[in-house]
Coordinates of C-alpha atoms in Angstrom, one line a residue:
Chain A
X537 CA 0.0 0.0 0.0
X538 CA 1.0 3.4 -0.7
X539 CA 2.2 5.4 2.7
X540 CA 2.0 8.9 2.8
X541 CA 5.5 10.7 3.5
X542 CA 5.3 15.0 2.5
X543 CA 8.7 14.8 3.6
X544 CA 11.5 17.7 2.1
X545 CA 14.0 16.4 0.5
X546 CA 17.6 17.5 -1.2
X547 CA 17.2 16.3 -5.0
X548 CA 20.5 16.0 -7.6
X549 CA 18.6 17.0 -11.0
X550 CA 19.6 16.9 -14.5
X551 CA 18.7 18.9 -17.1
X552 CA 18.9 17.4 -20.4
X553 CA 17.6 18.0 -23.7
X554 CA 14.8 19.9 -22.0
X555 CA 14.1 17.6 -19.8
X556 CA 14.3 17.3 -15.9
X557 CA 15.3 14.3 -14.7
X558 CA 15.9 13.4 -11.1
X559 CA 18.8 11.0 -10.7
X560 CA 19.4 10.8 -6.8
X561 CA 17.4 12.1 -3.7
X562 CA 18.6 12.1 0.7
X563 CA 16.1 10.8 2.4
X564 CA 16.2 9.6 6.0
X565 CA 19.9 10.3 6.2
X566 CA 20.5 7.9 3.2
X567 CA 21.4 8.5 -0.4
X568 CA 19.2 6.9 -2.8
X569 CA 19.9 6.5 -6.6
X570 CA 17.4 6.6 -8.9
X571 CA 17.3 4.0 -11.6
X572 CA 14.2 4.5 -13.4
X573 CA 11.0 7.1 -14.1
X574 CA 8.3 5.4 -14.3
X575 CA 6.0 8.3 -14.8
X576 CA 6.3 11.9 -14.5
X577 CA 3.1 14.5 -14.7
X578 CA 2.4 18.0 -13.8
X579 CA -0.6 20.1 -11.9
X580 CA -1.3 23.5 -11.8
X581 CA -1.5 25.0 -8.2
X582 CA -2.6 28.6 -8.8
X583 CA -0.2 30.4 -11.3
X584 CA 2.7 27.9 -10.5
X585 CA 3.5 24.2 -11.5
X586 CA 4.5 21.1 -9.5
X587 CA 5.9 18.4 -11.4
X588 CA 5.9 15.0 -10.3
X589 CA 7.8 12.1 -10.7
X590 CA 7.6 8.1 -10.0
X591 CA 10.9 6.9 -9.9
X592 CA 12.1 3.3 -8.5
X593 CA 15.4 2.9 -6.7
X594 CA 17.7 -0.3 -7.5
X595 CA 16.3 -2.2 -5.3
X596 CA 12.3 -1.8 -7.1
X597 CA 11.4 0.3 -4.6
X598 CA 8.8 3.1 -5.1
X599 CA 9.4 6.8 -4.2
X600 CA 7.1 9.4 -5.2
X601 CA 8.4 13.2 -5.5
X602 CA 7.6 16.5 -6.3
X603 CA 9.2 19.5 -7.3
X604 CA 7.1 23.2 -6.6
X605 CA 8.1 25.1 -9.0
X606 CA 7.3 28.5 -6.9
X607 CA 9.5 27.5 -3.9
X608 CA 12.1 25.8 -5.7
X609 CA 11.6 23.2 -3.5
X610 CA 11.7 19.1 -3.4
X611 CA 9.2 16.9 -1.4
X612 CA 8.9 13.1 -0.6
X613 CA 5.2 12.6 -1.4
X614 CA 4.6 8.6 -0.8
X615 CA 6.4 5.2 -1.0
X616 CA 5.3 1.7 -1.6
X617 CA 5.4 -1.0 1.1
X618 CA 4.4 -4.2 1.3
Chain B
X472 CA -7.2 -1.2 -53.1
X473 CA -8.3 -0.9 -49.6
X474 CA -9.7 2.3 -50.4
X475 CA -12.4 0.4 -52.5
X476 CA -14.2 -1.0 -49.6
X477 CA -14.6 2.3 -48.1
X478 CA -17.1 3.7 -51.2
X479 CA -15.8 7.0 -50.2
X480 CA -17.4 7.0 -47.2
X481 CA -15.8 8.4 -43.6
X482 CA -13.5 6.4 -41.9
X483 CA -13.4 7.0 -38.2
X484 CA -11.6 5.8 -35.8
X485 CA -12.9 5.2 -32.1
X486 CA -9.6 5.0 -29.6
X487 CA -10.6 3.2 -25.9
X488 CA -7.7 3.2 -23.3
X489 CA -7.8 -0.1 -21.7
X490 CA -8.4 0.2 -17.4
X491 CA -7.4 3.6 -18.1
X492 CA -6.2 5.1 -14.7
X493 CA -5.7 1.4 -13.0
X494 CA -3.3 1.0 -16.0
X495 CA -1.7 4.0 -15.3
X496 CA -1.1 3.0 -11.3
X497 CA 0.3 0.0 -12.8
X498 CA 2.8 1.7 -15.0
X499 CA 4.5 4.2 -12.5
X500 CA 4.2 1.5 -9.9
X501 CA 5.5 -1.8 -10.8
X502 CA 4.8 -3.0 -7.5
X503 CA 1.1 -3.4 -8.6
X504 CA 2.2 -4.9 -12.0
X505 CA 0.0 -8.1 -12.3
X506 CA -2.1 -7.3 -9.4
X507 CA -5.7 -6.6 -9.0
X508 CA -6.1 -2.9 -8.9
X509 CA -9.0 -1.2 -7.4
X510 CA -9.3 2.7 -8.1
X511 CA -11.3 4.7 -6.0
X512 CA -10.1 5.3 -2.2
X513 CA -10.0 2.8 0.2
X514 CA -12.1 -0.3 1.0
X515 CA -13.7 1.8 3.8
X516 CA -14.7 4.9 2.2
X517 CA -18.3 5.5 0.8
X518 CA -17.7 5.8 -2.7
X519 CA -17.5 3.8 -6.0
X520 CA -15.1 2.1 -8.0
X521 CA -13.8 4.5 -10.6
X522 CA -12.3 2.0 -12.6
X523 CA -9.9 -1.5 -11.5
X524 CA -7.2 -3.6 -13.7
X525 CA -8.3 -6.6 -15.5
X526 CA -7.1 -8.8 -12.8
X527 CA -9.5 -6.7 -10.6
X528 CA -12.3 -7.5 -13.1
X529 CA -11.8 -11.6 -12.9
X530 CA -13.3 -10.9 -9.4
X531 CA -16.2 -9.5 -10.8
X532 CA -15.1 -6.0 -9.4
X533 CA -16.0 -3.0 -12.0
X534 CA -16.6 0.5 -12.1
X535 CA -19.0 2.2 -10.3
X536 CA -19.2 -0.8 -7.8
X537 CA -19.4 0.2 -4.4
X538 CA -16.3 0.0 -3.0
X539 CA -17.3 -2.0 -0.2
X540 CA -18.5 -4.6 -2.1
X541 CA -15.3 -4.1 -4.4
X542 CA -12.9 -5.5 -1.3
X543 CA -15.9 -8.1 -0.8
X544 CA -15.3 -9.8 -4.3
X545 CA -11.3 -8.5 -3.9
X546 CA -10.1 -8.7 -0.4
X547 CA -6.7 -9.1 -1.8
X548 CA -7.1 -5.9 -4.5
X549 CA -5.0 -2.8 -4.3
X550 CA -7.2 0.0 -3.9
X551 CA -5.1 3.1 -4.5
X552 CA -7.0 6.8 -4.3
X553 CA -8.4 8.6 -7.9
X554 CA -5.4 10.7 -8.9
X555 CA -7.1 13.4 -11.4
X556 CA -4.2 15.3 -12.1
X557 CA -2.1 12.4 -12.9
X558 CA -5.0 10.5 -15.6
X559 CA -5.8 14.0 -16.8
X560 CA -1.9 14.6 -18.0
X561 CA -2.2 10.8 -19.0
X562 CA -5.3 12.1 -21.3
X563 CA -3.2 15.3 -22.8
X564 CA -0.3 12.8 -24.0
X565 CA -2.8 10.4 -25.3
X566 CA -4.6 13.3 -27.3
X567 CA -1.0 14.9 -28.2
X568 CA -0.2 11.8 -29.6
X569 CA -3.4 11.0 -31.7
X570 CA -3.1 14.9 -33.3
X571 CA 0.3 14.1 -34.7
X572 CA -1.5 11.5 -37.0
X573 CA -5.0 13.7 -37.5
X574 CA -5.7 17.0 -36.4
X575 CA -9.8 15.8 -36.4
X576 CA -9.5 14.0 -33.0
X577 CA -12.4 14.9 -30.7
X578 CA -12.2 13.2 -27.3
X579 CA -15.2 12.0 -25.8
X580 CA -13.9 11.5 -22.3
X581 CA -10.9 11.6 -20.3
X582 CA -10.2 7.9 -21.6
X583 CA -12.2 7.8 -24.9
X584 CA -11.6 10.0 -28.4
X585 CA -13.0 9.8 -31.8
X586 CA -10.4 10.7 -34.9
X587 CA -11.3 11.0 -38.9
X588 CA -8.8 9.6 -40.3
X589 CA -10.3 9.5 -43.5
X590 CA -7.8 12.0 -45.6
X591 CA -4.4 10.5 -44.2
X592 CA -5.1 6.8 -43.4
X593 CA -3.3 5.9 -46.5
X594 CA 0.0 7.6 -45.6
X595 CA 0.2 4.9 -43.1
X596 CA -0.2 2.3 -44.9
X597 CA -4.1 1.8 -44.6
X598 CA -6.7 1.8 -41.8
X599 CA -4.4 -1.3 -40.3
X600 CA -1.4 0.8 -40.4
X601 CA -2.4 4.1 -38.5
X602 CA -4.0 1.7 -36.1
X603 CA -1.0 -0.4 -35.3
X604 CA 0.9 3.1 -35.7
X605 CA -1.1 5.0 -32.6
X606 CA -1.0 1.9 -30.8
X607 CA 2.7 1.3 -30.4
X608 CA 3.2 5.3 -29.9
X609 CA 1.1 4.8 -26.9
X610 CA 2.9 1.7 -25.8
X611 CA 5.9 3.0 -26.2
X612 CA 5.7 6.4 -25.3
X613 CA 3.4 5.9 -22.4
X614 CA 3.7 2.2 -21.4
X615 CA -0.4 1.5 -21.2
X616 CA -2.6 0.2 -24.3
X617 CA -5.7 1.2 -25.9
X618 CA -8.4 -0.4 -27.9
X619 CA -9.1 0.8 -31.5
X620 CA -12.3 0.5 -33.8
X621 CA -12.7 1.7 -37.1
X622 CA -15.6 1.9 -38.5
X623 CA -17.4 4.4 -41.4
X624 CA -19.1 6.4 -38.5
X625 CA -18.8 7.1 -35.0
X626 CA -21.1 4.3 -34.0
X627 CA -20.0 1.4 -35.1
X628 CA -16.1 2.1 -34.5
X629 CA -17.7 2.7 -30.4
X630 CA -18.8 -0.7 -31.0
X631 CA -15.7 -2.2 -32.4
X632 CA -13.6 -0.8 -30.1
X633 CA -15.9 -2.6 -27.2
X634 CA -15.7 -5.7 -29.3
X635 CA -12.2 -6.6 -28.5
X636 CA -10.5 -5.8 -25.0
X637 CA -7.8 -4.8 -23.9
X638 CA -5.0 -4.2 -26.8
X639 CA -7.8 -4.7 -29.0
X640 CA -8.1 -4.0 -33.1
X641 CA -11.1 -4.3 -34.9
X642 CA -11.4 -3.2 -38.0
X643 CA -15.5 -2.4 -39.9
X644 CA -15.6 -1.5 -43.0
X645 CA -18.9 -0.3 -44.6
X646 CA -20.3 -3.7 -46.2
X647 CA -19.3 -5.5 -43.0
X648 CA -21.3 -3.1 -41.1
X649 CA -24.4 -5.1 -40.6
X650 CA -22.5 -8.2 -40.0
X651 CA -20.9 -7.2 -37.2
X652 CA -24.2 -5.3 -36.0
X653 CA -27.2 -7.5 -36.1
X654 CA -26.0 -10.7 -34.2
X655 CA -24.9 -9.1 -31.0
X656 CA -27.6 -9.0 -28.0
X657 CA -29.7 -5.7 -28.6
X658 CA -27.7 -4.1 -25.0
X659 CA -24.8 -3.7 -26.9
X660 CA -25.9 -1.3 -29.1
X661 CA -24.7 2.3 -27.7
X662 CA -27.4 3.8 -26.3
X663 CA -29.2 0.9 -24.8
X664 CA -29.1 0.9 -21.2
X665 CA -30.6 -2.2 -19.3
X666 CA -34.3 -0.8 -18.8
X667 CA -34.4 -0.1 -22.7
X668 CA -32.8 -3.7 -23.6
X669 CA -35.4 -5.3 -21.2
X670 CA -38.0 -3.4 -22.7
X671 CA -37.1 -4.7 -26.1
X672 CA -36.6 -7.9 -25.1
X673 CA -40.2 -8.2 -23.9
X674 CA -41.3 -7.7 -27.5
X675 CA -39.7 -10.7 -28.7
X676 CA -36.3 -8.2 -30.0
X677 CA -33.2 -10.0 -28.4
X678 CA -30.7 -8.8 -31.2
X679 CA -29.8 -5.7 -33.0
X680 CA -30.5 -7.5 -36.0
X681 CA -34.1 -8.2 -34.8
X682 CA -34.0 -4.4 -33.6
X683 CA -33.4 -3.3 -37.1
X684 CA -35.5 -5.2 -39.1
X685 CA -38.4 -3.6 -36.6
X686 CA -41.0 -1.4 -37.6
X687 CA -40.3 1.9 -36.7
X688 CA -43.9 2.8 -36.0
X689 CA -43.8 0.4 -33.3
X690 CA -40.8 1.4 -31.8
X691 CA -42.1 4.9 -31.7
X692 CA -44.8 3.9 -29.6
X693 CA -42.5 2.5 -26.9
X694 CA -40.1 5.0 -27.4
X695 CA -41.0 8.2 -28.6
X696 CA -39.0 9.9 -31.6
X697 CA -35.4 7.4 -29.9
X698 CA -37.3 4.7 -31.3
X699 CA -37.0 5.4 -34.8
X700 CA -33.2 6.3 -34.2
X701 CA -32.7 3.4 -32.5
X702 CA -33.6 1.5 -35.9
X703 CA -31.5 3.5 -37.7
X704 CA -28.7 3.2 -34.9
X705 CA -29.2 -0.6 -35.7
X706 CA -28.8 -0.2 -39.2
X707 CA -25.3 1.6 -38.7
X708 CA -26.8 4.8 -40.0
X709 CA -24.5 7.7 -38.5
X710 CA -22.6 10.6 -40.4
X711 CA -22.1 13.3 -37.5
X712 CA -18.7 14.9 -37.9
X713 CA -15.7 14.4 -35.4
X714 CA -15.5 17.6 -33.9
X715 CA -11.9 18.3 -33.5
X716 CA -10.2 20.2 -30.3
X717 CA -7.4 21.1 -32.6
X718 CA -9.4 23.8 -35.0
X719 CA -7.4 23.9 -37.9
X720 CA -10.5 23.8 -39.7
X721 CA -11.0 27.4 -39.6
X722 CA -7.5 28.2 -40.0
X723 CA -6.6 30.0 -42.9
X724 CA -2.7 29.5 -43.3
X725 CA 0.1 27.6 -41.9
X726 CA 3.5 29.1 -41.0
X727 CA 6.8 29.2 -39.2
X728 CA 9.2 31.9 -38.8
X729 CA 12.4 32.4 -36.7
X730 CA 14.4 35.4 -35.8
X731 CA 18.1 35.0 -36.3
X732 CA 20.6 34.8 -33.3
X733 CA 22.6 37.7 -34.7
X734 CA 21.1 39.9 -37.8
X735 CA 22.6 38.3 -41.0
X736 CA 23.0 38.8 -44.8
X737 CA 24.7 35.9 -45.2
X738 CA 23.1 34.3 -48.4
X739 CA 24.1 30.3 -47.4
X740 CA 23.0 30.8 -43.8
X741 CA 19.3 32.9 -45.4
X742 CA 19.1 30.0 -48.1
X743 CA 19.0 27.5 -45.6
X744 CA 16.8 28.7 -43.0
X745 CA 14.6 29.9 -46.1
X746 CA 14.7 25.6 -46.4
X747 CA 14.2 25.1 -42.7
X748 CA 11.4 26.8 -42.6
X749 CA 9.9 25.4 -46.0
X750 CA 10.1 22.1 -44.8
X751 CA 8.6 22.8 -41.6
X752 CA 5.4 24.7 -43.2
X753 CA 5.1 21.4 -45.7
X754 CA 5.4 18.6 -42.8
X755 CA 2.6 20.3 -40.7
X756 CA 0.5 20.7 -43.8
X757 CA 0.9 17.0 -44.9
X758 CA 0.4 15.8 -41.0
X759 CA -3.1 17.2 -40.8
X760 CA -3.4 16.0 -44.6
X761 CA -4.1 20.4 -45.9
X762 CA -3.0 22.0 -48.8
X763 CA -2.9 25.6 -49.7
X764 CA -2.0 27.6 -52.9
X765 CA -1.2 30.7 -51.5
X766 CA 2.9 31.4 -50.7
X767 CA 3.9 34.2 -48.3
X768 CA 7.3 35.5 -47.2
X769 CA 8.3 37.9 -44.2
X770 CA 11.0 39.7 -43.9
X771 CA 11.8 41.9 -40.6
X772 CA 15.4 43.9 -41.5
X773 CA 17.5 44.4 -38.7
X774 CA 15.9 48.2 -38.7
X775 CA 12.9 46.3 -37.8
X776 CA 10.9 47.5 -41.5
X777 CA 8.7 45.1 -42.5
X778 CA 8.4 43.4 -45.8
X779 CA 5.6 40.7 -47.1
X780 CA 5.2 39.1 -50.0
X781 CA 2.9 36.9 -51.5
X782 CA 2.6 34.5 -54.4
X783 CA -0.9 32.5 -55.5
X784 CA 0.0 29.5 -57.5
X785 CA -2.8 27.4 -59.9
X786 CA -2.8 24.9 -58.2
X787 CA -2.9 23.6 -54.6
X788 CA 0.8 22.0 -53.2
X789 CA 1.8 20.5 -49.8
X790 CA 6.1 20.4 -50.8
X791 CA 8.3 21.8 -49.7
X792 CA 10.0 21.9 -52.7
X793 CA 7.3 24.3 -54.0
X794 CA 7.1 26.4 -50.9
X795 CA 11.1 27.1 -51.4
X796 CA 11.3 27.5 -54.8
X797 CA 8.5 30.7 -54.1
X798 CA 9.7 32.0 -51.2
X799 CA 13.4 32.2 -52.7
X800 CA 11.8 33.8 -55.8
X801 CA 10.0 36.2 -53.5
X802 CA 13.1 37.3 -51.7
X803 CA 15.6 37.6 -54.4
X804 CA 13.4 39.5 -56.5
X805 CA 12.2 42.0 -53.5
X806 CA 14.0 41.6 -50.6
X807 CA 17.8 40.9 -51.4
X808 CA 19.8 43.9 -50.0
X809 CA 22.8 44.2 -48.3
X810 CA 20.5 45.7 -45.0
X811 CA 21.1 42.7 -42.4
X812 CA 17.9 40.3 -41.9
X813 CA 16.4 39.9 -38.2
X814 CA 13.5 37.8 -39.3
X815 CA 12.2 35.2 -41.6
X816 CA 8.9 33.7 -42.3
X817 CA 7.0 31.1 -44.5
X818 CA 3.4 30.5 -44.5
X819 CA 0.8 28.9 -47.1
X820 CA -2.2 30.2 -47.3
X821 CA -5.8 29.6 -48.4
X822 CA -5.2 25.8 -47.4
X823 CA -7.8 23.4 -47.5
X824 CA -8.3 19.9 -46.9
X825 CA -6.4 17.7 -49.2
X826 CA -8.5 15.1 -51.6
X827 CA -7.9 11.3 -51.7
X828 CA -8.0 11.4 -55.6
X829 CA -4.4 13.3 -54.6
X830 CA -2.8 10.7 -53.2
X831 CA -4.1 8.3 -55.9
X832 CA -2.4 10.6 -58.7
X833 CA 1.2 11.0 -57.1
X834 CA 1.2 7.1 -56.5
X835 CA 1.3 6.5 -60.2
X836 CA 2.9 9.7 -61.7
X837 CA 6.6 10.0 -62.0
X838 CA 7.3 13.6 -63.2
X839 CA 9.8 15.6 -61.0
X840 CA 7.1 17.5 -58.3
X841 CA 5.9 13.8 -57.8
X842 CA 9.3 12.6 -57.2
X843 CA 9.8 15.1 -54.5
X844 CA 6.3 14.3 -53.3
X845 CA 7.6 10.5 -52.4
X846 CA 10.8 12.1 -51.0
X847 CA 8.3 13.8 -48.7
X848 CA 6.5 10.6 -48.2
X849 CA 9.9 9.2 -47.2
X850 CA 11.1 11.7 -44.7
X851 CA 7.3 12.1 -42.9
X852 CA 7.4 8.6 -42.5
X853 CA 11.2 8.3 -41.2
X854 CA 9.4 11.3 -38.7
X855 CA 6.9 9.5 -37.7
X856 CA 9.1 6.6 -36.2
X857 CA 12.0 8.0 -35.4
X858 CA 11.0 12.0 -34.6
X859 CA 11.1 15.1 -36.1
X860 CA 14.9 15.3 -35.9
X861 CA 15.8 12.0 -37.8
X862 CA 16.5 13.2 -41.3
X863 CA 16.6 17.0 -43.0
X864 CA 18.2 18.6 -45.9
X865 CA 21.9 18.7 -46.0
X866 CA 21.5 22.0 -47.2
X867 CA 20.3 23.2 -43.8
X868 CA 23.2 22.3 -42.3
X869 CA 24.8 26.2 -43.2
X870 CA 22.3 27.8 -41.0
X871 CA 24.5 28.0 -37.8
X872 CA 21.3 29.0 -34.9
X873 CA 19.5 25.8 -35.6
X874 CA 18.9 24.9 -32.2
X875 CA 16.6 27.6 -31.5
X876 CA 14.1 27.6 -34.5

């Protein structure tokens, strides 16, 4: 089941060929690679964007983020668990 | 010819994603890959099932259930909250990816659209082809599948679609219309709900064929004026129009135009984007299947004057071997000074929808304008599959800012 986090989180991002990608996020004092987006989508909050992405780590495990485009700002939305 | 079995008549095609937004959890989640999925909110909550995986649906779980009695056929289901912003970006990619094949895609629903793809099925190699074409896009590009049905009218390609789920293909043509019609149960005609479908089955008609061999009088007395439309509906009578979201209908021309990094007289680096810009304006006609026989140029000098010129040809043309040959005429006989260029644009103008009896002629005629209409042919399909980028004029290569046109 999916369990709610809405944690901040520090995000390494690149930007390539117009596209932002995240590639590794800290969470819970441990560095966690991302191997794969599974899905990424966007919502309009007022005037501003928040993107979000569904990434899996190396182990198949699922993290859910989401980048506010206002704040400039990173957040741990949900993660799957058995 | 497949074109034979189509009398002329529209081809529509009806385009069904398959457990739309349980498909979607499924994607972005592997974890639920395989499993029964159940979306809605949780087993407690009051409300229904919005829609559930086919794994869901061997449990006899689907939409609108309440969810309650969704986790009593499923305790072992998934049941994962509606995510509207997530299925409603899903819906945008789906419907960016249907427009780059026709621009007469109408969506019916967040997980259903209609498309006429009557002027540019044969670029794709026939209604099989454009089919098998929008499916993979979506497979690949999006990782879920949809169910197609093509059909002469909206109708009937509803009904094929239905016919064969999920990843389904089911193709109608018009003189297999009442084939595929009149021996299904009279319920699965569109527009029958349950009460109606009992209703008619109380008067001895259990099959759309039965429905449309009726007499309409009849049917008007149990019905009202739907009864007589429900005959017709059973005869695959339907013409209405796919109304498109992308309204290129009413527009009148079709153009690109870039301003240069630096102002420039350089003839090489004006000739090429002059090409650029050609081919651009061609593609975009020939993907929404337009002509036009009107050729414009625009000029903005570095002082920022204005120039525009315009050409009309005889006939209609979708090249961009035309377009350039015009526009370069244009600017060498008007525009060609040694003032620096800020700006240049190409449009065609007075465009309209481009015949099927068009096609037919360039497939058998060899002369030089059709040669570099099946050079076209080559390069849009090499687009298609590959992407925009893929393949260009060498020519274009001496325009040096290409990276921001």
């Amino acid at each position: 089941m999916y369990q709610d986090i809405e944690e901040p989180v520090d995000v390494i991002v690149l930007f390539e060929t117009g596209r932002m990608q995240p590639i590794k996020f800290r969470w819970n004092g441990r560095a966690i690679k991302i191997k794969q987006i599974t899905g990424s989508w966007k919502s309009d909050v007022g005037a501003h964007k928040i993107r979000y992405f569904a990434v899996i780590d190396h182990s198949s495990n699922f993290f859910q983020l989401a980048y506010d485009e206002k704040n400039t700002a990173w957040v741990l939305n949900k993660i799957w668990v058995e | 010819m497949e074109e034979s079995k189509w009398h002329n008549k529209k081809i529509i095609m009806h385009i069904d994603m398959d457990a739309f937004f349980a498909a979607i959890e499924q994607k972005i989640c592997p974890a639920l890959q395989g499993r029964p999925v159940i979306v809605g909110g949780t087993p407690e909550s009051r409300g229904v099932v919005s829609t559930c995986s086919y794994e869901a649906r061997n449990y006899g779980v689907h939409s609108a259930m309440p969810m309650k009695k969704a986790y009593q056929l499923c305790p072992d289901g998934v049941f994962v909250d509606t995510s509207g912003d997530k299925y409603s970006y899903m819906s945008v990619m789906v419907l960016e990816i249907l427009q780059r094949y026709s621009m007469l895609v109408e969506p019916v629903s967040i997980d259903e659209s209609f498309v006429d793809i009557t002027n540019v099925y044969q670029r794709y190699g026939g209604t099989d082809g454009i089919a098998r074409a929008i499916k993979t896009a979506i497979k690949t590009e999006l990782g879920i599948t949809a169910s197609i049905g093509i059909a002469p009218n909206k109708l009937v390609a509803k009904m094929a679609s239905s016919s064969q789920k999920p990843d389904g293909l089911v193709i109608i043509p018009p003189d297999e219309v009442k084939q595929f019609l009149w021996c299904q149960p009279v319920q699965h005609l569109w527009g029958v709900g349950p009460k109606s479908a009992a209703a008619l089955n109380s008067e001895g008609i259990q099959t759309i064929g039965d429905l449309a061999q009726s007499s309409k009088p009849k049917l008007k007395k149990m019905f009202g004026i739907v009864g007589e439309a429900l005959v017709g509906m059973a005869n695959g009578d339907g013409d209405s129009d796919v109304r498109s979201v992308f309204n290129m209908r009413d527009a009148k021309s079709v153009g690109h135009e870039h301003t240069f990094h630096h102002d420039t007289n350089d003839i090489d680096t004006i000739m090429a984007l002059l090409l650029y810009l050609s081919d651009k304006v061609s593609r975009r006609l020939r993907l929404h299947g337009y002509e036009g026989k009107t050729i414009r140029l625009k000029i903005r000098k570095s002082d920022f004057t204005l120039l525009t010129r315009a050409h009309s040809l005889t006939v209609y043309t979708d090249t961009e071997k035309d377009i350039l040959k015009y526009t370069r005429d244009m600017f060498f006989a008007n525009a060609f000074q040694k003032k620096p260029i800020r700006l240049l644009g190409v449009s065609v103008g007075n465009i309209r929808l481009k015949s099927q009896n068009d096609y037919d002629n360039y497939l058998i005629d060899y002369s030089p304008q059709k040669t570099s209409r099946r050079i076209d042919k080559v390069m849009d399909s090499l687009r298609e599959k590959h992407g925009e980028s893929v393949i260009t004029f060498a020519r274009t290569s001496l325009f040096k800012d290409f990276d921001s046109p």
